[in-house]
Each structure stands twice: as structure tokens, then as C-alpha cells.
Amino acid sequence: MTDAARSPLMQMPSKRGLSRTEAAGYIGIGTTLFDKMVDAGQMPRPKRIGVRNIWDRFEVDLAFDRLSTDNPECVDADANDWD
């Protein structure tokens, strides 16, 4: 097995339904920012399954694709171009 195959950062989720923490991590952000993006309509609302909130990975992908790369609100002044 290669190092890339072992790395959790290099693996796609094997399930479609993601917890809040998993959905945030899937797009590379923390849960606080993810919650703000859900509230702002930039990320999808969860599906309710029993007592759990589950995010559809395909919906998260679509929402991520719709995010503008030119959005000045998304720019972190301290970040470099490689983050």
C-alpha cells in the first residue's frame, strides 16, 4: 500500500451521508465556519434521519462548486496562495 493510499487526507469518504464534523472536514474547514456557511445558504442544510442531522456529500460537492473563487469575504489576509 502506498503512503497516499494510507493517508486519510487523500481518501474520499466511502459513505454518502456525512456528520457535521465530517462535512466541514470534507471541504477543509472547521465546524464553526461550516455552520456560518449553512446559515448563509452557502452550504446545504442537513437531512434529518431519525434524530441525526446528515449532510449529503453530493449536495456539499455542488455547493462547494458554486462558491466563487473571487469572493472577497472568503479571502484570509494572513493566508498564502498555497493554503
Short mmCIF file of C-alpha atoms in Angstrom, two decimals, residues 5 9 17 23 25 38 55 70:
data_model
loop_
_atom_site.label_atom_id
_atom_site.label_comp_id
_atom_site.label_asym_id
_atom_site.label_seq_id
_atom_site.Cartn_x
_atom_site.Cartn_y
_atom_site.Cartn_z
CA ALA A 5 -3.47 5.24 -0.02
CA LEU A 9 -6.33 13.32 3.74
CA GLY A 17 -24.09 10.82 4.41
CA ALA A 23 -18.92 17.60 6.13
CA GLY A 25 -13.64 18.49 7.20
CA VAL A 38 -25.03 26.73 6.20
CA TRP A 55 -25.28 16.15 5.08
CA ASP A 70 -13.43 35.80 -6.44
#
